[in-house]
Short mmCIF file of C-alpha atoms and ligand atoms in Angstrom, two decimals:
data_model
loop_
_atom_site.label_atom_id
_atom_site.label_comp_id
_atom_site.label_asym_id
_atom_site.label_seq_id
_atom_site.Cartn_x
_atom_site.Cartn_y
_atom_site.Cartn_z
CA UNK S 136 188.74 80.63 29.55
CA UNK S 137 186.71 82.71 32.10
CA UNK S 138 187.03 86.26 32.44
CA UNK S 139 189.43 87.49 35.53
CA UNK S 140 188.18 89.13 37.84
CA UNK S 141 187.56 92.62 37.90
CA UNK S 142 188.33 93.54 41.25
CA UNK S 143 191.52 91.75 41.61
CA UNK S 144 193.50 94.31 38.54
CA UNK S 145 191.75 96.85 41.34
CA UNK S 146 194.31 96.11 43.82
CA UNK S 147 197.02 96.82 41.41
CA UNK S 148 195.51 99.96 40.45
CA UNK S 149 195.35 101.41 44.06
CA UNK S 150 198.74 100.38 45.08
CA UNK S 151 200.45 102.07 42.01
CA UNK S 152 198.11 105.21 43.83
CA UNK S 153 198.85 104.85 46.91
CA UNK S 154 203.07 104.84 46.36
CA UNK S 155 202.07 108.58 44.72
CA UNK S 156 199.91 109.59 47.47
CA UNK S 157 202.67 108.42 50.15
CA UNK S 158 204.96 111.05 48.29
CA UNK S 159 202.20 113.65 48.45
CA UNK S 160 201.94 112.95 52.48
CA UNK S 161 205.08 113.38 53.37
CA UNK S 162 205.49 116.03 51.80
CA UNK S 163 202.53 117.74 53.70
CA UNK S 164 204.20 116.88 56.84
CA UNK S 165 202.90 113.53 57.51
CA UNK S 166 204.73 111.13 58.92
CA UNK S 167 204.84 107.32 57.41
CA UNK S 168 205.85 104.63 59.43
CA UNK S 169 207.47 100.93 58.74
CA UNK S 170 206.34 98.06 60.36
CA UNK S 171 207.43 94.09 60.41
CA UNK S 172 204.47 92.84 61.88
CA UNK S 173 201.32 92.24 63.16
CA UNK S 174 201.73 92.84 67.20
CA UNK S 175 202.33 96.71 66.01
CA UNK S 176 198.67 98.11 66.28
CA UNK S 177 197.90 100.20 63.35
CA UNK S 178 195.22 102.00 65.34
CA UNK S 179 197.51 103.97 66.98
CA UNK S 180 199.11 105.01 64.13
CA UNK S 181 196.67 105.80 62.36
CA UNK S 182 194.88 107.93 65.48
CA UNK S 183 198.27 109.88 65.91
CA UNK S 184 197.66 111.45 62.32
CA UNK S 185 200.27 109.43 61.09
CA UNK S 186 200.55 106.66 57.64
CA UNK S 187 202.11 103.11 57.62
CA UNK S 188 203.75 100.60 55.68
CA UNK S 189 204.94 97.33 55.65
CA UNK S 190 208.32 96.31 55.48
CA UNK S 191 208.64 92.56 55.34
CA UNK S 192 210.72 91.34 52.49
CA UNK S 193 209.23 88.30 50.59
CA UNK S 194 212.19 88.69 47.89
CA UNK S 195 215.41 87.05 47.32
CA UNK S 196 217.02 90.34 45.33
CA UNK S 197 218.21 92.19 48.59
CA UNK S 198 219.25 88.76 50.43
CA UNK S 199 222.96 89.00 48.94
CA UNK S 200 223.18 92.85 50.10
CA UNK S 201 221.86 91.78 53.62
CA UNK S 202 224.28 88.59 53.97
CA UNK S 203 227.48 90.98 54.16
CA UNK S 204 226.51 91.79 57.30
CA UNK S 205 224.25 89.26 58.83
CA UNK S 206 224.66 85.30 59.01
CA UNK S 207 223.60 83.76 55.73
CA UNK S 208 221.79 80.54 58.31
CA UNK S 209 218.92 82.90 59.40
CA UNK S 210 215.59 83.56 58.39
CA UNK S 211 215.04 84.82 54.81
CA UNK S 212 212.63 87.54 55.75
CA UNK S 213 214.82 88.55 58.12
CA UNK S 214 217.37 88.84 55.67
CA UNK S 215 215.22 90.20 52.75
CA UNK S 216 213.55 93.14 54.66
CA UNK S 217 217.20 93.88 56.23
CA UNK S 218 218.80 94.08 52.80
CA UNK S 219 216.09 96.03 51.10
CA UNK S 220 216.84 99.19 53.89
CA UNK S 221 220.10 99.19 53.38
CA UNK S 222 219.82 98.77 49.95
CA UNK S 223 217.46 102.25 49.84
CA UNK S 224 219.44 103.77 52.52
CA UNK S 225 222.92 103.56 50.48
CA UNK S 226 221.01 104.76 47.52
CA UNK S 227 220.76 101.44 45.89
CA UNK S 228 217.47 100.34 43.38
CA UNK S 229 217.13 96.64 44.27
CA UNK S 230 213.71 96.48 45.12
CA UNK S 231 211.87 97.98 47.58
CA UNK S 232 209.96 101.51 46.72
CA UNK S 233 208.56 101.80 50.51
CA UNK S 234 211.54 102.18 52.57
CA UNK S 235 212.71 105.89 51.13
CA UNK S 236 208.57 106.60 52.02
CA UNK S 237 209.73 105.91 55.52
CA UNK S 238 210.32 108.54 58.42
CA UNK S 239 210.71 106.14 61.26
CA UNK S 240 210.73 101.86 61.99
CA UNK S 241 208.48 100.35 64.59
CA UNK S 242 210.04 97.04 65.52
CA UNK S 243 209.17 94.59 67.53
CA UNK S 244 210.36 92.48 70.32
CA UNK S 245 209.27 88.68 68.75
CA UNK S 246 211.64 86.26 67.29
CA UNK S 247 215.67 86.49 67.71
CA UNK S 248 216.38 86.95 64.29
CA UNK S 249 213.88 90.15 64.27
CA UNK S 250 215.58 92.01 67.33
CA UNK S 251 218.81 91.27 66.54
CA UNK S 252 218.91 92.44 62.94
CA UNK S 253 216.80 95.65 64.52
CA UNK S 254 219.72 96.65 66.59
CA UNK S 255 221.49 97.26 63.18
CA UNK S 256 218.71 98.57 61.21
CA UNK S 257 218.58 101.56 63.70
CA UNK S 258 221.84 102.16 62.00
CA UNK S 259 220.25 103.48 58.46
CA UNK S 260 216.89 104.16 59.98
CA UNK S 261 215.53 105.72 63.62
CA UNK S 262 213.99 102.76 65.10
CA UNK S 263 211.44 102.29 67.99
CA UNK S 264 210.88 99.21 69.29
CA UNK S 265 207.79 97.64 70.62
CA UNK S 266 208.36 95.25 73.53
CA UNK S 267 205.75 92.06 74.38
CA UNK S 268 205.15 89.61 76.57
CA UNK S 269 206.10 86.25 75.08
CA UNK S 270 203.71 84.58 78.22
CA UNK S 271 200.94 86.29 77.35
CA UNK S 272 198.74 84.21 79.78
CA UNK S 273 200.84 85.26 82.78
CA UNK S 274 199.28 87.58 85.46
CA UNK S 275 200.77 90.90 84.67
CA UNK S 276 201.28 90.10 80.62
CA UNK S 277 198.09 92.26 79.52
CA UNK S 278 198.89 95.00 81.84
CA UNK S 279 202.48 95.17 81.03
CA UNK S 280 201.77 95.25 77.61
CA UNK S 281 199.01 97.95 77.65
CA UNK S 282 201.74 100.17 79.18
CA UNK S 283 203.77 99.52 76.21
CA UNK S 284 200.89 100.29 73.92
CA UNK S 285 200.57 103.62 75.09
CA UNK S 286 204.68 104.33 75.87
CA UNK S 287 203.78 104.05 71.83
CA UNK S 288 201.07 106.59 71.55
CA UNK S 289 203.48 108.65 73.50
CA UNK S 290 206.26 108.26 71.11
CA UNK S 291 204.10 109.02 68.21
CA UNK S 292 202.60 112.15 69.71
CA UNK S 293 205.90 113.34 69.66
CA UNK S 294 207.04 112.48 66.45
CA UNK S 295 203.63 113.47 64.89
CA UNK S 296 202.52 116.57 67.35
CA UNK S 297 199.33 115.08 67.20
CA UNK S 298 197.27 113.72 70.42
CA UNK S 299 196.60 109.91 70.44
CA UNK S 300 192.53 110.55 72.19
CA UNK S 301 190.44 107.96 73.16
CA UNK S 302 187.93 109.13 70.44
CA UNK S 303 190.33 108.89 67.45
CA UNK S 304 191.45 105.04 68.96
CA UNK S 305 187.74 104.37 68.78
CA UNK S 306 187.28 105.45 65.54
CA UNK S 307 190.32 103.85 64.22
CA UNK S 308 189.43 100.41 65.74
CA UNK S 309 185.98 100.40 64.41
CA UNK S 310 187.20 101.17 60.82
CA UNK S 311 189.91 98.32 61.56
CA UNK S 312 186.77 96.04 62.64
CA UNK S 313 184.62 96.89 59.47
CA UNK S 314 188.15 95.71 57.32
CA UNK S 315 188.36 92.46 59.55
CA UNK S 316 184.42 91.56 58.97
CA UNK S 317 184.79 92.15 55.34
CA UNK S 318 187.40 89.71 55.28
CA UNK S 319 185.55 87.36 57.28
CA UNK S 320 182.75 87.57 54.32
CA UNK S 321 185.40 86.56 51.66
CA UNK S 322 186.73 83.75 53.50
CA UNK S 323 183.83 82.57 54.43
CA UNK S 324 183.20 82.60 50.19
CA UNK S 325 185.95 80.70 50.13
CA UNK S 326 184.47 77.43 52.18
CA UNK S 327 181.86 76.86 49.18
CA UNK S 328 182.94 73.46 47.14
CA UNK S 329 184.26 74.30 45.08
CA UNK S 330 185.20 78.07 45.76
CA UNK S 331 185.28 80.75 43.66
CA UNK S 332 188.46 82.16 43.87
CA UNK S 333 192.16 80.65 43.81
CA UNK S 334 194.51 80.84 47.09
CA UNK S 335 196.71 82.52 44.95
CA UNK S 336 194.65 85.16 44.36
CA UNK S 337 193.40 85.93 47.63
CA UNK S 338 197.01 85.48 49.09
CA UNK S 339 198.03 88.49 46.73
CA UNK S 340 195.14 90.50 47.97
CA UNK S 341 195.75 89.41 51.69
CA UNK S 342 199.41 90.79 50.77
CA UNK S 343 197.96 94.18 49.72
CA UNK S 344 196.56 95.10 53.15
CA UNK S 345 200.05 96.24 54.30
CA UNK S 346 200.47 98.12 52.00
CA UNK S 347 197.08 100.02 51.01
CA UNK S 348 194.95 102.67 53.03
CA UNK S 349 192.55 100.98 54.77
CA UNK S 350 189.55 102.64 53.29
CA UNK S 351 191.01 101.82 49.60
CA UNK S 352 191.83 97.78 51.12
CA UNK S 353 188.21 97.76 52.26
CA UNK S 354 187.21 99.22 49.34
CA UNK S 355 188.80 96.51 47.13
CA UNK S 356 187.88 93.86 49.30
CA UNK S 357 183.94 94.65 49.26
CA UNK S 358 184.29 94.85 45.42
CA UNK S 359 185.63 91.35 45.48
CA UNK S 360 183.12 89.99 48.03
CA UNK S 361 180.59 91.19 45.47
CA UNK S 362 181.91 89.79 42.23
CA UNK S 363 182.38 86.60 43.83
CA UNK S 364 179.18 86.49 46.06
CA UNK S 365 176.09 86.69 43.85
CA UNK S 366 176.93 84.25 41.32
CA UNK S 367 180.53 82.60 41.28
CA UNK S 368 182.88 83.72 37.95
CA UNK S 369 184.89 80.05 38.00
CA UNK S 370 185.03 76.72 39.36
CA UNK S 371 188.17 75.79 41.07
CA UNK S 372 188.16 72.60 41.70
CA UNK S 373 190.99 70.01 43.24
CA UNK S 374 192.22 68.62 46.64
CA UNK S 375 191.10 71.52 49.34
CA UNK S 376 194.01 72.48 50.77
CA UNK S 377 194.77 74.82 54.02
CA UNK S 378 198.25 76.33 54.73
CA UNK S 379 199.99 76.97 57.89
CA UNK S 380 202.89 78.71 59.12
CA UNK S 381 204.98 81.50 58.41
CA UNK S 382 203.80 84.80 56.64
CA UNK S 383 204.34 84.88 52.89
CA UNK S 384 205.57 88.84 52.80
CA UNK S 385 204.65 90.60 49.25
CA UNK S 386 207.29 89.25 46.70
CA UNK S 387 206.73 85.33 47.97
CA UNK S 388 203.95 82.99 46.46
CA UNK S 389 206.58 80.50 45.34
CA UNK S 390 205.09 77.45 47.89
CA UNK S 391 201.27 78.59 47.15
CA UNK S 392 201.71 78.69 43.73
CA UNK S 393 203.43 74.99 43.40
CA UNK S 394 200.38 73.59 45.15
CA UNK S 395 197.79 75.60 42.84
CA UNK S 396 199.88 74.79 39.91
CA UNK S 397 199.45 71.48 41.01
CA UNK S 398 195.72 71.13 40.45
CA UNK S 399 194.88 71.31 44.18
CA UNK S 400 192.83 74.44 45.36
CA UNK S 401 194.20 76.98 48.41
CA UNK S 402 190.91 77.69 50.63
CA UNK S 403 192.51 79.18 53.54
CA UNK S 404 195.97 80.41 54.99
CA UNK S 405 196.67 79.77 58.97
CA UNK S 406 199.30 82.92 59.05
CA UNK S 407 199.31 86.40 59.32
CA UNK S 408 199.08 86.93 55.72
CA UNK S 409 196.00 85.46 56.25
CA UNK S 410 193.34 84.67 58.91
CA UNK S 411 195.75 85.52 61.85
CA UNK S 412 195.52 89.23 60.77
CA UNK S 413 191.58 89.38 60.81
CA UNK S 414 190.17 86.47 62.96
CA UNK S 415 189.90 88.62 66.12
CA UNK S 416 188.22 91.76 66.43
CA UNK S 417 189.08 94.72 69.12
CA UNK S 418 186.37 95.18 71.82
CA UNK S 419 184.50 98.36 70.43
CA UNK S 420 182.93 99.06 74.05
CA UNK S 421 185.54 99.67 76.62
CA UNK S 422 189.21 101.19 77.45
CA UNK S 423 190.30 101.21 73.89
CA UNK S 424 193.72 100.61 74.89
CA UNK S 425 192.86 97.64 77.10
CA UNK S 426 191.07 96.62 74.08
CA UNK S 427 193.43 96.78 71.61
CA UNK S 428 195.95 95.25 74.45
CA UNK S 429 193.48 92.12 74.93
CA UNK S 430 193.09 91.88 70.66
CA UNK S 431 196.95 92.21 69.94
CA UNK S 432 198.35 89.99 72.77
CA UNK S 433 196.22 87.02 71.52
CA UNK S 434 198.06 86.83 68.12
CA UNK S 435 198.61 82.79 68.20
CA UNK S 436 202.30 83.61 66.87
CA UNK S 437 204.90 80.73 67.20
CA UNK S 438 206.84 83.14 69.41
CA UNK S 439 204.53 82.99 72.37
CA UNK S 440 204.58 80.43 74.54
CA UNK S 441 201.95 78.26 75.23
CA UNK S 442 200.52 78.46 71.83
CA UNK S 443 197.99 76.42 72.06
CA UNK S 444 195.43 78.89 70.94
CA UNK S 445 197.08 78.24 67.72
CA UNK S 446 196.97 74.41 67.42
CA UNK S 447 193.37 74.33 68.45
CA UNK S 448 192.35 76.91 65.69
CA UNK S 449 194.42 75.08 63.00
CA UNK S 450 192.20 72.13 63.34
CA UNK S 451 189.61 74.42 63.30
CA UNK S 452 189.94 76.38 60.43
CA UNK S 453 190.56 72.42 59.12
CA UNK S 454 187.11 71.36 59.86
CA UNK S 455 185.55 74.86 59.18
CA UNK S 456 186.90 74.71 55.52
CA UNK S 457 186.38 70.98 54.84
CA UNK S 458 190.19 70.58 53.79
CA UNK S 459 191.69 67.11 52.40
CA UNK S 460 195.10 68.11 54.00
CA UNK S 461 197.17 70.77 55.72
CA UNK S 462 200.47 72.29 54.15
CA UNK S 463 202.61 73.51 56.94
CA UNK S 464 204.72 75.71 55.43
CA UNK S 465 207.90 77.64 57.37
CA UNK S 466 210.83 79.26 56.17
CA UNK S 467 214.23 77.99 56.54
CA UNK S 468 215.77 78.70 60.10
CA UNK S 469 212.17 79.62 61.53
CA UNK S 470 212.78 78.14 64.78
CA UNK S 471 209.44 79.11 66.29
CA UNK S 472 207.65 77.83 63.46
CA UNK S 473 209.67 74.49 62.77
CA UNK S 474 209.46 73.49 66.39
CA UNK S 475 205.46 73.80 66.51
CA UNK S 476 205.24 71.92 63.90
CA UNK S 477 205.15 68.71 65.78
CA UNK S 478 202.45 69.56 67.91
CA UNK S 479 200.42 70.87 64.75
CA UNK S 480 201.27 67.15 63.48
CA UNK S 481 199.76 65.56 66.39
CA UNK S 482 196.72 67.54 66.56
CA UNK S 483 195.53 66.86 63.01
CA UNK S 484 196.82 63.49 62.87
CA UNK S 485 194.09 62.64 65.82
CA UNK S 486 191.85 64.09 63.15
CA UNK S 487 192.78 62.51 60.75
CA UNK S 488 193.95 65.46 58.53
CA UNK S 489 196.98 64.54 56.14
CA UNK S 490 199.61 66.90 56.55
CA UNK S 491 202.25 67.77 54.31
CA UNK S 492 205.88 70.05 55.84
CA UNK S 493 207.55 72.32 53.41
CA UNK S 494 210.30 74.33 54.70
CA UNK S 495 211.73 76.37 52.27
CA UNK S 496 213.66 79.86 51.50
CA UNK S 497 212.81 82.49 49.08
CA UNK S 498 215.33 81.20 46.28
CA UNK S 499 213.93 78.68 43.35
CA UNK S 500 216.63 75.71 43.71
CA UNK S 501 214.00 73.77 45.44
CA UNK S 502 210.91 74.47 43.06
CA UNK S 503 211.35 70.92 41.49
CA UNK S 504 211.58 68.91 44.71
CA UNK S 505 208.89 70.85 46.53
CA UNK S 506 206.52 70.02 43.43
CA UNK S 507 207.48 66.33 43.59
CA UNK S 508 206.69 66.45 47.09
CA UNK S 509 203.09 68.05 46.89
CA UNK S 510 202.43 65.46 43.35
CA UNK S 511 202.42 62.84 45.77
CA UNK S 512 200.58 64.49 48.60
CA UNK S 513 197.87 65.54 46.43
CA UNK S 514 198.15 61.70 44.80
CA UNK S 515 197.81 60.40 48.32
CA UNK S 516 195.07 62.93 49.89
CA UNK S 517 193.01 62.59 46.18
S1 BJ8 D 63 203.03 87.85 64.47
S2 BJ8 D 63 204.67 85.40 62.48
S3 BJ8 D 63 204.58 88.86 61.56
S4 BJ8 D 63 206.58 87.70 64.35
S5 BJ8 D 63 209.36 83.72 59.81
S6 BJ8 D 63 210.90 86.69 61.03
S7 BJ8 D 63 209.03 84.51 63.24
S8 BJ8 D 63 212.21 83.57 61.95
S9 BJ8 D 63 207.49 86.87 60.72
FE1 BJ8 D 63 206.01 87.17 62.26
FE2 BJ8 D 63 204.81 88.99 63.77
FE3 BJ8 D 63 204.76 86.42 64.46
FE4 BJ8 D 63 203.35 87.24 62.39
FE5 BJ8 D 63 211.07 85.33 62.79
FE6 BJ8 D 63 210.01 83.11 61.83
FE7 BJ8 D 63 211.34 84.66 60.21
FE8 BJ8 D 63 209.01 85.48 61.21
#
């Protein structure tokens, strides 16, 4: 058996760190933030002196909790992340230690199920939400959403009594920059044959960057790059297989590890637990908050509409990493997801790139059929 690696027990080391240095923070006056996703800019955050976490739930432990007040045919992160806030909020210990670290929510205006179950969150927690365009190509859409970027500074200037300058915005993007190259170097490990690293692995790590400082992420991430670049630990070897769709919040690995289980090998993740938070960099020359406006409004999420930034880089990141098939993976009432499917479909089947569609929830009831399902995928694609 090969040694593990090094840097990956890292990670586990600097979260249990960070959760005591969140404590120590606050209670020097700094103020922590919860997020749901990646339109929020941390930049801005972090120039208004302030720390963040993210909230998404990828458990099933705080789902029950969350279905007494919210329909039980919705989205299961929707429901998880809901149930784990009230859950800490009425003094429950279900699961999640980063909501009491919380001062205030930044939500934001995506899919349904997210701003509706915000309305009631702002019930246990004080909640600011982030409007954006969902046209982001029309005329107007970057400007419109630029003002909203810096309604935001405003409302963290307040909350923090810090100023949001141009100068810290710089600095913040170029440290966010240096994080997004570094993870450009470790996928770009990861489209050797056979890589070096599972999926599973790096979707852990990928799951860390909400969580972590950024220096300590980077930090982490460079020690990996460097284990893994000079002369690889282990051989995976198997099918080479890319997955697309939703996020997979900290907690959920269940449909990535069925396929490693599996024998087939992960070597890249189309979501925003994995290239859709790093592909793009922010513009390190001009307005930084026309910057950061141009970077965050040209997330290819499933709520925007066209997406067809998205399609196009799926069969990308297909060809780029030399997959034998595409997993396109969405949780259960997803609707943005599950509808783009069939465009994602058509795309790679003009490539000729087998894909396989899971759609699943955060429960195990399925775990047998959904490994059934990828057996004879990976049979077929083999
Ligand atoms: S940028 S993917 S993090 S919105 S899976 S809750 S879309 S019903 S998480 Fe997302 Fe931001 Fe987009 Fe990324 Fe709704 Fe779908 Fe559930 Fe989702």
């Amino acid at each position: 058996m090969p040694a593990p690696l090094k840097s990956l027990s890292w990670f586990q080391d600097a979260y249990e760190l960070r959760i005591a240095r969140l404590k120590e923070e606050r209670a020097n006056g700094v103020k922590v933030i919860g997020t749901f996703c990646l339109f929020v800019p941390d930049e801005i955050i972090f120039a208004a002196g302030a720390d963040r976490v993210v909230l998404c739930g990828g458990k099933t432990d705080t789902i029950a909790l969350a279905e007494q007040s919210l329909p039980r045919n919705i989205c299961p992160l929707v429901k998880s992340s809901f149930g784990a806030v009230v859950d800490a909020c009425c003094g429950g210990t279900l699961s999640c230690p980063h909501v009491p670290l919380v001062d205030v929510v930044v939500a934001e205006a995506t899919c349904d199920g997210k701003k509706k179950m915000y309305e009631l969150l702002s019930g246990y927690l004080t909640t600011y939400v982030l409007d954006l365009p969902q046209k982001p190509g029309s005329p107007g859409a970057l400007a419109y959403f630029v003002s909203e970027l810096r309604l935001f500074g405003k409302f963290l200037e307040e909350l923090t009594g810090n100023t949001v300058s141009d100068e810290a915005l710089r600095r913040e993007i170029r440290s966010a920059n240096e994080t997004r190259r570094l993870l450009h170097r470790l996928f770009a490990i990861r489209q050797r044959d056979p890589p070096p690293i599972r999926g599973t692995d790096v979707l852990r790590v990928m799951q860390r960057q909400f969580f972590l400082a950024p220096a300590d992420f980077r930090e982490g991430v460079r020690k990996l790059c460097e284990e893994l670049d000079p002369v690889p630990p282990e051989m995976r070897t198997g099918p080479r297989i890319l997955i697309s769709g939703c996020p997979m919040a900290a907690g959920n690995t269940k449909i990535a590890d069925i396929i490693e289980q599996k024998g087939a090998v992960i070597v890249a993740e189309e979501s925003c637990t994995g290239t859709r938070s790093f592909q793009d960099t922010v513009d390190e020359s001009g307005d930084p908050w026309t910057a950061l406006g141009e970077r965050y409004l040209a997330i290819p999420c499933a709520c925007m509409t066209p997406n067809d930034r998205r399609i196009d880089r799926i069969v990308e990141l297909a060809r780029r990493y030399q997959v034998d098939g595409v997993v396109y993976y969405t949780l259960q009432f997803c609707t943005g997801y599950n509808i783009e499917r069939l465009r994602v479909q058509q795309a790679l089947k003009r490539e000729k790139i087998p894909l396989l569609a899971i759609e699943s929830d955060y429960g195990e009831s399925d775990t047998e059929q959904i490994g059934i399902r990828v057996d004879a995928f990976l049979e077929m694609i083999g």
